[in-house]
GROMACS .gro file of C-alpha atoms in nm:
model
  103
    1UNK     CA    1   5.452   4.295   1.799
    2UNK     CA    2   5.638   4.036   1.986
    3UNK     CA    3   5.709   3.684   1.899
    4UNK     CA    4   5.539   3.556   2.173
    5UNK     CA    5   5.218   3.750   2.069
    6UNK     CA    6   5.297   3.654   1.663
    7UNK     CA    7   5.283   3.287   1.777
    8UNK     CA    8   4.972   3.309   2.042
    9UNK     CA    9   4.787   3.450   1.747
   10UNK     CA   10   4.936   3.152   1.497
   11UNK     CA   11   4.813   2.891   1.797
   12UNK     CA   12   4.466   3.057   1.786
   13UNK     CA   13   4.423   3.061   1.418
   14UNK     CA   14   4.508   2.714   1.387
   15UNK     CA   15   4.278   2.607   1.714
   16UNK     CA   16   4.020   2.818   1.525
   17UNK     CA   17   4.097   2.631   1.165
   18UNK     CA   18   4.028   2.310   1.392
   19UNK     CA   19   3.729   2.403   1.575
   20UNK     CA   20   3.592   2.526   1.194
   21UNK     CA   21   3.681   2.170   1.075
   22UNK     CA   22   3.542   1.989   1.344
   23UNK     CA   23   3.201   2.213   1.329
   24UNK     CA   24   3.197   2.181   0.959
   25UNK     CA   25   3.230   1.747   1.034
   26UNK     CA   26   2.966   1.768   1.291
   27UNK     CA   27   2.732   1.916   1.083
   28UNK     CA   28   2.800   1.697   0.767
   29UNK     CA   29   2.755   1.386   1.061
   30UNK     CA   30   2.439   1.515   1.160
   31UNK     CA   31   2.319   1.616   0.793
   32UNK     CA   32   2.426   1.229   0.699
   33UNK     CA   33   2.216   1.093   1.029
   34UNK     CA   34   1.896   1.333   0.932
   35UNK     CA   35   1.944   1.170   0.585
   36UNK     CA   36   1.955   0.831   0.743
   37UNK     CA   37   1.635   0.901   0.948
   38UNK     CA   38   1.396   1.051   0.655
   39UNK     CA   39   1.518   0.774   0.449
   40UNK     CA   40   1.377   0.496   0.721
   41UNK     CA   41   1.071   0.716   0.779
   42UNK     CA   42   1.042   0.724   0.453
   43UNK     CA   43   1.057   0.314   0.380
   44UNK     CA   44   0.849   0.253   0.714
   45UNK     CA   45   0.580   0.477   0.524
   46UNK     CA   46   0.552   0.269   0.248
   47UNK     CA   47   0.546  -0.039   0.413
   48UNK     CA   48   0.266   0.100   0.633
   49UNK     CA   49   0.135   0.249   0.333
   50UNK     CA   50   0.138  -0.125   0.149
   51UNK     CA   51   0.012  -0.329   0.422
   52UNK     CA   52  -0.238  -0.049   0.503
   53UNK     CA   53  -0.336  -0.162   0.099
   54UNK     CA   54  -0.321  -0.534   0.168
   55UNK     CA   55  -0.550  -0.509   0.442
   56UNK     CA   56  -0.794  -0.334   0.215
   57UNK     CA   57  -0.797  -0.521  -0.013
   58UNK     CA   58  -0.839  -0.848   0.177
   59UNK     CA   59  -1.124  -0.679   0.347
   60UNK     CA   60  -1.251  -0.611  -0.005
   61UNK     CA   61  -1.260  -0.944  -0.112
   62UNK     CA   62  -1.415  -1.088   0.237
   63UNK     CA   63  -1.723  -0.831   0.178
   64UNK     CA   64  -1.723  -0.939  -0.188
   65UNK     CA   65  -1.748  -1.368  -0.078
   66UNK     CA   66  -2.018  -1.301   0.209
   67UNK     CA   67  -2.211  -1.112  -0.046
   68UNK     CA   68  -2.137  -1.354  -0.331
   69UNK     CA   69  -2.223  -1.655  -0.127
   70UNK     CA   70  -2.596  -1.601  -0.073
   71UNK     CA   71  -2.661  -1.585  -0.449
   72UNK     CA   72  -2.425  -1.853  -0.571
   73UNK     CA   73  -2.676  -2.110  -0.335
   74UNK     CA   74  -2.968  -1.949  -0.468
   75UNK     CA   75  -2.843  -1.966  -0.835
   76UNK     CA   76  -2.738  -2.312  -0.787
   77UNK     CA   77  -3.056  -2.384  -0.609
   78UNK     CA   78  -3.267  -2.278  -0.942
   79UNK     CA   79  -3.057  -2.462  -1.162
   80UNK     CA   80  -3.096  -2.750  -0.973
   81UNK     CA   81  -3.509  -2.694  -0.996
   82UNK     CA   82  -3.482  -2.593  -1.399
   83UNK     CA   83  -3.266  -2.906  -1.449
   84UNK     CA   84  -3.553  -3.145  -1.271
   85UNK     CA   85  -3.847  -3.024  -1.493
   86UNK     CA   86  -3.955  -3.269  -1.670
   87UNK     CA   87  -3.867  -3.310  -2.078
   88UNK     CA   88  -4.242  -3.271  -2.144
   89UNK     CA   89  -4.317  -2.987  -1.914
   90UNK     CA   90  -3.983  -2.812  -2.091
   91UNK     CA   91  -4.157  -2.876  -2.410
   92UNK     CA   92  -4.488  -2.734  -2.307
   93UNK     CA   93  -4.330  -2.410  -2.172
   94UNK     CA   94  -4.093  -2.335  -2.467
   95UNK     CA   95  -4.430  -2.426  -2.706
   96UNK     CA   96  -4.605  -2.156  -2.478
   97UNK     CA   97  -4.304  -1.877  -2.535
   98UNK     CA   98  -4.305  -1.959  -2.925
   99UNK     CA   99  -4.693  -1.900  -2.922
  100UNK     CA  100  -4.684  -1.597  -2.730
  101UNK     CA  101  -4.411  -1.467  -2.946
  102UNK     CA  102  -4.534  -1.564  -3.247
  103UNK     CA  103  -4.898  -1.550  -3.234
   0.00000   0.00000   0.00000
């Protein structure tokens, strides 16, 4: 073999070492970047994921109010007629429950 041939194959190992190094770079780079990208996909998730929860919940407790609010007026609304009867009429009805109770 001649020494030009012994030193074309030295150049191409060594352009090969560099092209292995810069593949083997490349693909850590893009392994880093795919990292990078599941990681935010993965945080956007669970922000979507909590507000998604927020909402719900909010929406929970606006259902909950409009159906409370109806029967806090009419609860407040009878205590406001029980709290008007009259001390002898009160009297007359708990005498009426002890007699039918008792007798």
């Amino acid at each position: 073999m001649s020494v030009d041939a012994i030193q074309k194959i030295i150049e191409a190992e060594v352009e090969a070492e560099e092209i292995i190094q810069e593949t083997a770079a490349l693909i850590q780079e893009k392994k880093q970047a795919s990292q990078e990208a599941l990681d935010a996909f993965r945080k956007e998730l669970r922000e979507q994921e909590k507000a998604e929860q927020q909402r719900l919940l909010e929406q929970s407790e606006s259902e909950f109010a409009q159906l409370k609010a109806p029967l806090t007026t009419k609860t407040n609304g009878e205590i406001e007629k029980l709290q008007q009867v009259s001390p002898a009429l009160r009297e007359k009805a708990i005498a009426k429950m002890i007699e039918e109770v008792v007798g």
